[in-house]
Amino acid sequence: MSSTVQKSEIEHFSKDAPLWWDESGPFAPLHRLNPVRLDYIKTQICSHFDRDPKDFNALEGLNILDIGCGGGLVCEPMARMGANISGIDADGVAIEVASDHAKQSGLEINYQATTAEEMGGTYDIVLALEIVEHVSSIEDFVASCAKLVKPGGLIIFSTLNRTPKSFALGIVAAEYILRWVPRGTHSWQKFVKPSELAKVARQNGLKPGDITGLIYNPLKNGFTLSKTDIDVNYLMSAKKIQEKP
Amino acid sequence: MTQNSCQTDILIAGGGIAGLTLAAILGRAGIDVSVIDNFPPEPLKDTKPSARTIALMQGSVNIIKAAGVWDQCKDFSAALKAMRITDHDIDIEFDAFEIGQEEFGFNVPNSILRATLYEQVQSLPSVTTYIPNALEDYKIEDNHVIAELKNGEIITARLLVGADGRNSSVRKISNIKCREIKYKQHAITCVINHSNSHDNISTEFHYPSGPLALVPLPGNQSSIVWVETPERAEELLALKESTFIETLQTQTNGLLGGIMLETKAQSWPLGSIRAKTLTAPRMALIAEAAHVMSPITAQGLNLSLRDVAALAEVIADCLRLGLDPGTKTILKNYESRRRIDITTRVFGVDGMNRIVSNDIPALQKLRQSGFKTLDRIPPLKKIAMQHGLAPQIDESRLAAGKPL
């Protein structure tokens, strides 16, 4: 299968790659978002694999692949929670930054500069966070992701919905007014409605389960999860259907 | 990184009550913690109740329970079932029943609390103590704090907690400035034996020079906090013991009958300090390193224990998600949870201290009418009591008696 990576998208992220771990830098919103999305991911994994979410090593022994891992903002926490984690990104600079940072943190993470299409093996959990809106073909991308999930395993997507509100908040506010993310980070036409993502997922042997919104609270300058508002950012978890014996 | 350095997740500088409570709460959850302090306390079996005591309000009792030492402390503490305030012709009694509680809290000697916490911490496998020792300096390298101890040992940690008291060296090294107010007042403290029962009522006499509080201890014992001008405090401490007791008898209207001193009277200067910020890169201040207040409303250590609870919860939540507890995002969370509580308490008590200790007639009138109004309007009184005594506070799980 041909790559779904868009070269212009990679160049856009690559120039800021050295700043992935700078909490006040261009990726500041991701740092603020991180605790909330990790909470969602951990809760979904714990309920699917019957683990205790209060446990500090709740993900012990689970094989996890993070597609589009960037500087490793999700991989490092996953490793600390006990998972065997692999992180891949088409941006080689980000992978270098991620590897150096993991070394400083004393964590073992399998980082590779590659794409979902080229990646082999199967995993208990596949994460595709803030990436669906950047690929050239969502159908091809989701198909590649689905192949990497073990039967009975879990995949978690997070992305931006294509609504008037997400245009206002995700593009105009985030990129132009609040200057959270560099201009040109997103293009609204590529945002994906939950129904579209769920449909493609089903076509690839995935069974969509939970959909949860991620909302920004300007008073607290923070994000919270919402069961009702999925108009801008949302997370979706889906189970890979067991093959019939 | 230096060779033969020790590694820990959370390094706590200061093994006083706040630092040890934090170490015990985190250590009981299996979190890797280290504590540095100058002085080990005496073993609990040799510990005598100290002159300084702390009136733990309900939320604080829950936090001490979370540290696992309440059962040992309870035997040395007295329930505070009512509060009496006496000011000239006014005499008001607040009963804990009025806010639907059996007691406002418990009065515990500081020495007992610290000794039980120290024994608890020693028994926890995930807690390491560097006592006696002291923090000499620290710096940030990559994503770690590198701390240098007095004896040359090096500890690397992900987060440093400054729990080292009002003259915090962590605060100084971090270059955090303070707002400091010195009152022209000293507090005299001692423990007394008395012939009359205190009936588990704490009594506060208000005088122009400052309040005098009698706070119950088990049996016929009470702790005294007596605020006076520095000159008068010096005079009182220089008195013969029998004359000192006589003066105390007069000041307390003979309320407790015959009095004998259990501990020698001591005095220390009063003031308030507030650090301008609670955090610096990979560092968080708690307790008196962040704020010092006048002892008159017994809020200081209660406020400190709420710092402990908030920080323990922030750290545990962060580690459960595999996040790094020393990052700005996490420290900001702690600071925003504590800012309002600390600001209102420090300035609230500061203002209250000026009102109750001033003999300017207008202020006296205000103070008296304030008390009168409170007494006349029960709902308002309840709000005042709950606000001052059984602090609501917030979203803290531990203060609400829930698990970490």
XYZ file of C-alpha atoms in Angstrom:
649
model
C 0.000 0.000 0.000
C 1.254 3.462 -0.736
C 2.007 5.772 2.157
C -0.743 7.973 3.534
C 1.875 10.374 4.873
C 1.716 13.857 3.442
C 5.141 15.352 2.911
C 4.019 18.941 3.536
C 2.489 17.865 6.862
C 5.741 16.241 8.015
C 7.808 19.296 7.080
C 5.395 21.442 9.036
C 5.973 19.450 12.266
C 9.640 18.734 11.633
C 10.759 22.339 11.923
C 9.462 22.495 15.515
C 10.567 18.976 16.478
C 13.376 20.027 18.862
C 10.703 21.777 20.947
C 8.411 18.777 21.473
C 9.108 18.684 25.237
C 9.041 22.444 25.797
C 5.861 22.936 27.818
C 5.654 26.596 26.757
C 6.679 25.984 23.144
C 4.672 25.272 19.992
C 3.321 22.021 21.466
C 2.058 23.637 24.691
C -1.604 22.753 23.984
C -0.653 19.089 23.642
C 1.041 19.211 27.049
C -2.119 20.676 28.543
C -4.270 18.123 26.753
C -2.049 15.197 27.667
C -3.283 14.362 31.215
C -6.894 14.309 30.004
C -6.325 12.116 26.958
C -4.051 9.781 28.980
C -6.822 9.468 31.535
C -9.224 8.458 28.754
C -6.763 6.015 27.210
C -5.935 4.410 30.557
C -9.600 4.100 31.525
C -10.485 2.466 28.188
C -7.551 0.046 28.366
C -8.223 -0.865 32.004
C -11.867 -1.588 31.350
C -11.112 -3.601 28.168
C -8.272 -5.640 29.690
C -9.741 -5.773 33.211
C -6.980 -3.844 34.982
C -7.190 -1.681 38.138
C -6.938 1.994 37.088
C -5.599 2.936 40.552
C -2.575 0.698 39.970
C 0.610 2.631 39.100
C 1.660 -0.218 36.747
C -1.773 -0.908 35.303
C -0.487 -1.536 31.763
C 2.136 -4.116 32.785
C 2.903 -6.528 29.948
C 0.595 -5.003 27.311
C 2.097 -4.428 23.852
C 1.184 -0.972 22.621
C 1.933 0.846 19.342
C 1.649 4.635 19.127
C 1.276 5.769 15.503
C 2.391 9.341 14.919
C 4.111 9.467 18.301
C 5.904 12.777 17.676
C 8.319 13.557 20.508
C 6.940 10.760 22.688
C 4.480 12.658 24.871
C 2.254 9.575 25.089
C 4.913 6.838 24.747
C 6.787 7.845 27.920
C 3.725 7.726 30.207
C 2.717 4.383 28.645
C 6.187 2.992 29.410
C 5.971 4.237 33.023
C 2.598 2.546 33.394
C 4.331 -0.710 32.556
C 3.514 -1.178 28.848
C 5.912 -2.513 26.196
C 5.634 0.488 23.963
C 6.659 1.149 20.355
C 6.368 4.604 18.854
C 6.506 5.368 15.155
C 6.502 8.645 13.265
C 7.211 9.552 9.660
C 9.247 12.502 10.943
C 12.788 11.273 11.611
C 13.679 14.417 13.553
C 10.817 13.830 16.007
C 11.979 10.220 16.473
C 15.486 11.451 17.320
C 14.096 13.930 19.837
C 11.870 11.210 21.312
C 14.764 8.729 21.614
C 17.043 11.264 23.312
C 14.338 12.255 25.771
C 13.505 8.643 26.647
C 17.184 8.046 27.366
C 17.249 11.048 29.741
C 14.142 9.712 31.435
C 15.683 6.253 31.758
C 12.855 4.611 29.792
C 12.982 1.804 27.247
C 10.878 2.639 24.222
C 11.129 1.160 20.732
C 11.108 4.218 18.463
C 11.209 3.872 14.674
C 11.011 6.456 11.908
C 8.430 4.690 9.807
C 4.754 4.682 8.833
C 1.709 2.607 9.713
C 1.799 1.080 6.226
C 5.366 -0.143 6.627
C 5.114 -1.256 10.239
C 4.858 -4.989 10.951
C 3.577 -7.088 13.845
C 0.381 -6.941 15.860
C -0.325 -5.199 19.156
C -2.784 -5.431 22.054
C -3.470 -1.722 21.688
C -2.876 0.704 18.825
C -3.038 4.459 19.424
C -3.662 6.910 16.574
C -3.861 10.253 18.311
C -4.176 13.624 16.612
C -3.101 12.050 13.328
C -6.219 11.078 11.347
C -6.720 14.715 10.360
C -3.214 14.875 8.876
C -3.192 11.816 6.540
C -3.848 11.882 2.792
C -6.420 9.067 2.796
C -8.366 8.156 5.895
C -9.576 4.869 4.304
C -6.045 3.640 3.616
C -4.740 4.880 6.946
C -7.425 3.205 9.066
C -6.967 -0.026 7.073
C -3.238 -0.013 7.869
C -3.901 0.714 11.559
C -6.505 -2.050 11.830
C -4.029 -4.649 10.543
C -1.704 -3.816 13.431
C -4.296 -4.612 16.130
C -4.476 -8.163 17.520
C -7.895 -9.792 17.272
C -9.720 -8.878 20.484
C -7.380 -5.896 20.901
C -8.182 -2.210 21.124
C -7.562 0.839 18.955
C -8.002 4.420 20.131
C -8.307 7.383 17.780
C -8.406 11.029 18.696
C -9.086 13.715 16.137
C -11.101 16.810 15.268
C -14.724 16.783 14.170
C -15.735 18.663 10.982
C -18.363 21.090 12.295
C -18.795 24.872 12.134
C -17.730 24.944 15.781
C -14.487 23.098 15.077
C -13.780 25.538 12.262
C -14.261 28.421 14.664
C -12.401 26.906 17.608
C -9.972 24.479 16.002
C -8.774 26.690 13.192
C -9.631 30.316 13.785
C -9.251 30.381 17.576
C -6.454 27.851 18.040
C -4.297 28.953 15.119
C -5.072 32.625 14.675
C -6.427 34.132 17.873
C -4.919 32.179 20.742
C -1.822 31.253 18.697
C -1.774 27.886 20.428
C -0.570 25.938 17.465
C 1.411 27.245 14.510
C -0.711 28.493 11.604
C -1.244 25.832 9.003
C -1.225 22.997 11.555
C -4.677 21.896 10.458
C -6.879 22.126 7.426
C -10.548 21.981 8.260
C -11.570 20.054 5.135
C -9.550 17.102 6.447
C -11.306 16.963 9.791
C -13.328 13.761 10.226
C -16.867 13.346 11.495
C -17.273 10.572 14.082
C -19.782 8.843 11.796
C -17.228 8.798 8.952
C -14.482 7.437 11.195
C -16.819 4.798 12.645
C -17.861 3.706 9.143
C -14.274 3.270 7.925
C -13.438 1.454 11.170
C -16.295 -1.032 10.654
C -15.175 -1.688 7.089
C -11.854 -2.802 8.525
C -13.075 -5.279 11.153
C -13.187 -2.784 14.009
C -16.176 -2.367 16.291
C -16.470 1.238 17.504
C -17.409 1.503 21.161
C -17.020 4.656 23.186
C -16.956 8.171 21.717
C -16.021 10.975 24.113
C -15.544 14.676 23.488
C -12.602 16.719 24.677
C -13.578 20.240 25.559
C -11.524 23.287 26.365
C -12.467 25.376 29.380
C -11.078 28.893 28.879
C -11.572 29.815 32.547
C -9.390 26.976 33.752
C -7.210 27.034 30.648
C -7.579 23.284 30.615
C -9.332 20.404 28.919
C -11.993 18.061 30.244
C -13.759 15.004 28.864
C -17.396 15.306 27.861
C -19.938 12.627 27.013
C -22.181 15.121 25.241
C -20.013 17.646 23.405
C -18.052 15.971 20.601
C -18.226 18.975 18.286
C -14.528 19.829 18.260
C -12.024 17.277 19.632
C -13.125 13.718 20.253
C -11.711 10.311 21.127
C -13.038 7.018 19.807
C -12.145 3.535 20.954
C -12.853 0.450 18.868
C -12.357 -3.278 19.415
C -10.812 -5.517 16.777
C -13.300 -8.272 16.083
C -12.107 -11.802 16.899
C -11.726 -13.926 13.785
C -14.159 -16.800 13.640
C -12.489 -20.107 14.496
C 24.980 12.866 36.477
C 27.309 12.231 39.403
C 28.448 8.766 40.229
C 27.048 6.898 43.247
C 24.019 9.167 43.356
C 20.754 7.874 44.829
C 17.560 8.114 42.821
C 14.086 8.823 44.051
C 10.795 10.038 42.592
C 9.872 12.604 45.241
C 12.501 14.243 47.445
C 11.109 16.043 50.493
C 13.378 18.583 52.191
C 12.099 18.859 55.766
C 10.863 16.118 58.070
C 8.538 18.159 60.230
C 4.862 17.303 60.554
C 3.960 18.415 57.006
C 6.927 16.754 55.277
C 6.487 13.481 57.164
C 2.719 13.424 56.554
C 3.351 13.779 52.823
C 6.036 11.063 52.943
C 3.707 8.721 54.846
C 0.721 9.240 52.533
C 2.812 8.741 49.374
C 4.858 5.937 50.910
C 1.756 3.990 51.891
C 0.702 4.076 48.229
C 4.076 2.576 47.296
C 5.465 5.778 45.767
C 9.225 6.157 45.999
C 9.962 9.006 48.447
C 13.026 10.340 50.298
C 13.031 12.735 53.263
C 15.867 14.935 54.506
C 15.897 16.531 57.972
C 18.342 17.843 60.563
C 16.919 16.199 63.647
C 15.317 12.811 64.240
C 12.536 12.986 66.847
C 12.827 10.918 70.027
C 11.220 7.464 69.860
C 7.482 7.671 70.553
C 7.780 5.763 73.844
C 10.128 8.487 75.212
C 8.223 11.423 73.714
C 6.593 13.836 76.148
C 3.656 15.982 75.020
C 5.123 19.286 73.847
C 4.076 22.793 74.869
C 3.043 23.445 71.292
C -0.080 21.675 70.188
C -2.200 21.677 67.099
C -5.976 21.738 66.954
C -6.655 19.388 64.058
C -9.953 20.110 62.358
C -12.016 17.282 60.852
C -10.412 17.496 57.405
C -6.957 17.425 58.980
C -7.846 14.393 61.097
C -8.786 12.635 57.850
C -5.447 13.590 56.325
C -3.606 12.241 59.402
C -5.681 9.069 59.064
C -4.493 8.772 55.451
C -0.940 8.933 56.816
C -1.854 5.948 59.016
C -1.053 7.428 62.442
C -4.363 8.687 63.800
C -4.960 5.667 66.062
C -1.674 6.287 67.918
C -2.255 10.052 68.144
C -5.817 9.798 69.368
C -4.783 8.582 72.834
C -2.745 11.747 73.331
C -5.362 14.160 72.066
C -8.550 15.759 73.367
C -11.773 16.332 71.452
C -12.800 19.978 71.053
C -16.553 19.924 71.510
C -17.190 23.633 71.987
C -15.465 26.997 71.699
C -15.957 29.851 74.111
C -14.957 33.412 73.262
C -14.732 35.968 76.037
C -14.294 39.650 75.354
C -15.079 42.283 77.991
C -18.772 41.825 78.741
C -19.368 39.355 75.932
C -19.272 35.605 76.393
C -20.181 33.429 73.440
C -20.146 29.661 73.170
C -20.115 27.784 69.866
C -21.082 24.139 70.052
C -20.004 21.617 67.445
C -23.565 20.246 67.489
C -24.688 23.467 65.866
C -22.868 22.473 62.709
C -23.974 18.883 62.982
C -20.703 17.513 64.317
C -19.729 15.829 67.522
C -16.532 17.843 67.772
C -14.727 20.553 65.817
C -11.556 18.560 65.916
C -8.846 17.298 68.253
C -5.984 19.004 70.069
C -2.743 17.037 69.631
C 0.762 17.804 70.937
C 3.136 18.508 68.011
C 5.818 16.234 69.467
C 3.486 13.209 69.516
C 2.289 13.805 65.982
C 5.828 14.095 64.627
C 7.089 11.039 66.544
C 4.262 8.795 65.296
C 4.736 10.025 61.726
C 8.476 9.386 61.926
C 7.909 5.802 63.100
C 5.370 5.285 60.345
C 7.736 6.578 57.674
C 10.575 4.372 58.987
C 8.358 1.310 58.574
C 7.479 1.993 54.918
C 9.721 0.198 52.393
C 9.334 2.845 49.670
C 10.467 5.707 51.949
C 14.177 6.465 52.519
C 15.208 8.904 55.250
C 18.327 11.065 55.297
C 18.102 12.118 58.952
C 20.172 13.781 60.355
C 21.311 15.528 57.205
C 20.504 18.745 55.350
C 20.013 20.048 51.830
C 23.018 22.109 50.819
C 22.063 23.035 47.244
C 20.110 21.830 44.241
C 20.064 22.324 40.495
C 18.005 21.144 37.527
C 19.672 18.947 34.943
C 17.803 17.414 31.987
C 14.563 16.288 33.559
C 15.822 15.794 37.100
C 16.563 17.691 40.275
C 20.097 17.051 41.500
C 20.269 17.682 45.252
C 23.476 17.919 47.211
C 23.358 17.080 50.914
C 25.539 18.444 53.694
C 27.573 15.234 53.937
C 28.264 15.326 50.177
C 25.669 12.740 49.174
C 23.891 13.395 45.872
C 20.234 12.542 45.294
C 18.493 12.826 41.947
C 14.728 13.186 41.964
C 11.891 14.085 39.634
C 10.338 16.539 42.088
C 11.708 18.392 45.103
C 9.268 19.410 47.847
C 10.273 22.309 50.096
C 8.791 21.387 53.485
C 11.635 22.959 55.421
C 9.763 25.558 57.411
C 9.633 29.316 57.704
C 13.346 29.783 56.944
C 13.144 27.345 54.025
C 16.468 26.903 52.273
C 14.668 25.377 49.289
C 12.733 28.637 48.946
C 15.959 30.648 49.120
C 17.782 28.472 46.582
C 14.773 28.796 44.230
C 14.902 32.564 44.642
C 11.256 32.828 45.645
C 10.495 36.086 47.376
C 8.212 36.444 50.390
C 5.880 39.009 51.785
C 6.626 39.194 55.491
C 4.834 41.054 58.271
C 6.255 41.131 61.790
C 3.717 41.755 64.549
C 4.692 43.532 67.708
C 3.574 40.429 69.559
C 5.040 37.301 71.093
C 3.196 34.066 71.854
C 3.804 32.319 75.147
C 3.050 28.593 75.151
C 3.021 25.963 77.875
C 1.018 22.954 79.042
C -0.773 23.254 82.403
C -2.469 20.867 84.846
C -5.640 22.221 86.423
C -8.072 21.198 89.132
C -11.323 21.969 87.271
C -12.394 19.996 84.215
C -12.169 21.794 80.867
C -15.258 19.887 79.652
C -13.635 19.694 76.211
C -14.333 23.377 75.673
C -11.596 25.573 74.303
C -11.678 29.118 75.646
C -10.312 32.293 74.124
C -9.956 35.473 76.174
C -9.567 38.597 74.099
C -7.375 41.402 75.429
C -6.108 44.545 73.709
C -2.574 43.105 73.599
C -3.779 39.841 72.027
C -5.768 36.681 72.754
C -5.130 34.047 75.390
C -6.372 30.590 74.506
C -6.855 27.524 76.722
C -7.074 24.434 74.551
C -8.027 21.070 76.107
C -5.667 18.110 76.285
C -6.558 14.656 77.697
C -7.514 14.612 81.395
C -7.165 17.824 83.367
C -4.535 19.300 81.084
C -4.675 22.195 78.649
C -2.276 23.932 76.337
C -1.903 27.705 76.572
C -1.333 30.149 73.741
C -0.940 33.585 75.265
C -0.247 36.538 72.981
C 1.411 39.594 74.515
C 3.649 42.503 73.546
C 7.301 41.444 73.275
C 8.197 43.472 76.413
C 5.381 41.999 78.472
C 6.184 38.470 77.258
C 9.768 38.909 78.376
C 8.622 40.142 81.792
C 6.238 37.211 82.184
C 8.883 34.632 81.336
C 11.269 36.209 83.849
C 8.731 35.845 86.660
C 9.011 33.273 89.446
C 6.908 30.228 88.555
C 4.386 30.933 91.321
C 3.952 34.544 90.200
C 3.579 33.469 86.564
C 0.836 31.021 87.600
C -0.907 33.719 89.637
C -0.896 36.073 86.650
C -2.270 33.338 84.427
C -5.012 32.649 87.016
C -6.054 36.291 86.930
C -5.994 36.482 83.126
C -8.203 33.385 82.856
C -10.643 34.449 85.604
C -9.788 31.314 87.598
C -11.776 29.323 85.048
C -9.777 26.123 85.415
C -9.307 26.264 89.218
C -5.830 25.587 90.628
C -3.044 25.574 88.028
C 0.362 23.869 87.847
C 2.842 24.029 84.992
C 3.459 20.755 83.160
C 6.017 22.244 80.747
C 8.120 25.370 81.075
C 6.681 28.437 79.382
C 8.366 29.453 76.112
C 7.783 32.379 73.827
C 8.385 33.210 70.189
C 7.785 36.248 67.982
C 4.683 36.332 65.792
C 4.482 37.283 62.180
C 3.089 36.202 58.888
C 4.968 35.172 55.783
C 3.637 34.343 52.366
C 5.776 33.106 49.503
C 5.015 34.955 46.248
C 4.687 31.651 44.390
C 4.420 28.023 45.460
C 6.414 26.475 42.652
C 9.625 26.749 40.646
C 10.945 24.327 38.017
C 10.667 20.803 39.510
C 9.931 22.242 42.966
C 6.840 22.774 45.122
C 6.650 24.525 48.491
C 4.294 23.310 51.220
C 3.359 24.354 54.759
C 5.444 27.001 56.560
C 7.922 27.163 53.691
C 4.997 28.706 51.777
C 3.044 30.480 54.518
C 3.295 31.322 58.209
C 0.402 32.773 60.146
C -0.459 33.924 63.611
C -1.481 30.990 65.846
C -4.638 32.674 67.082
C -7.151 30.760 65.044
C -5.237 27.493 64.990
C -5.324 27.529 61.203
C -1.638 27.293 60.360
C -1.075 23.561 60.458
C -4.566 22.833 59.165
C -3.731 24.945 56.119
C -0.400 23.135 55.818
C -2.056 19.734 55.907
C -4.345 20.833 53.094
C -1.204 21.651 51.064
C -0.008 18.132 51.834
C -3.303 16.563 50.745
C -3.474 18.572 47.516
C 0.129 17.809 46.578
C -0.222 14.109 47.448
C -3.320 13.873 45.243
C -1.726 15.772 42.360
C 1.370 13.526 42.541
C -0.637 10.283 42.755
C -2.942 11.277 39.875
C 0.071 12.196 37.781
C 1.977 8.968 38.507
C -1.119 6.880 37.791
C -1.080 8.348 34.272
C 2.653 7.750 33.932
C 3.327 11.507 33.798
C 6.382 13.263 35.185
C 5.492 14.958 38.529
C 8.131 17.661 38.065
C 6.649 19.227 34.945
C 5.106 22.662 34.758
C 1.678 21.286 33.851
C 1.549 19.253 37.074
C 3.005 21.956 39.344
C 0.552 24.498 37.962
C -2.239 22.165 38.940
C -0.984 22.115 42.566
C -0.526 25.879 42.662
C -3.982 26.621 41.293
C -5.589 24.234 43.775
C -3.916 25.976 46.719
C -3.820 29.644 45.749
C -7.236 30.778 46.967
C -7.172 28.823 50.228
C -3.738 30.171 51.188
C -4.366 33.754 50.142
C -7.678 34.047 51.972
C -6.383 32.321 55.130
C -3.125 34.202 55.438
C -4.704 37.579 54.795
C -7.876 36.652 56.653
C -5.987 35.736 59.797
C -3.693 38.679 59.340
C -6.674 41.019 59.321
C -8.329 39.212 62.211
C -5.169 39.459 64.282
C -5.133 43.208 63.834
C -8.768 43.469 64.840
C -8.624 41.291 67.957
C -5.386 42.837 69.210
C -6.060 46.505 68.841
C -7.308 48.879 71.499
C -8.376 51.617 69.109
C -11.974 52.260 70.317
C -13.532 52.087 66.871
C -11.947 48.727 66.167
C -13.031 47.445 69.557
C -16.577 48.415 68.828
C -16.448 46.732 65.465
C -15.050 43.576 67.008
C -17.686 43.522 69.733
C -20.546 44.181 67.376
C -19.116 41.548 65.073
C -19.302 38.978 67.800
C -22.743 40.128 68.877
C -24.140 39.958 65.398
C -22.702 36.509 64.931
C -24.334 35.353 68.136
C -27.704 36.764 67.214
C -27.977 35.289 63.762
C -27.517 31.551 64.030
C -27.189 30.772 60.289
C -24.468 33.403 59.915
C -22.735 31.969 62.943
C -22.807 28.541 61.395
C -21.289 29.801 58.199
C -18.574 31.600 60.161
C -17.865 28.501 62.202
C -17.743 26.212 59.234
C -15.566 28.592 57.331
C -13.110 29.069 60.139
C -13.203 25.702 61.795
C -14.319 22.885 59.600
C -13.025 24.073 56.293
C -15.162 22.944 53.484
C -12.182 22.857 51.365
C -12.550 21.866 48.149
C -12.009 18.975 45.997
C -9.556 17.244 48.357
C -10.305 13.523 48.504
C -8.080 12.928 51.516
C -9.616 15.741 53.602
C -13.040 14.278 52.790
C -11.911 10.917 54.178
C -11.611 9.210 50.788
C -8.616 7.145 49.650
C -5.678 8.647 47.739
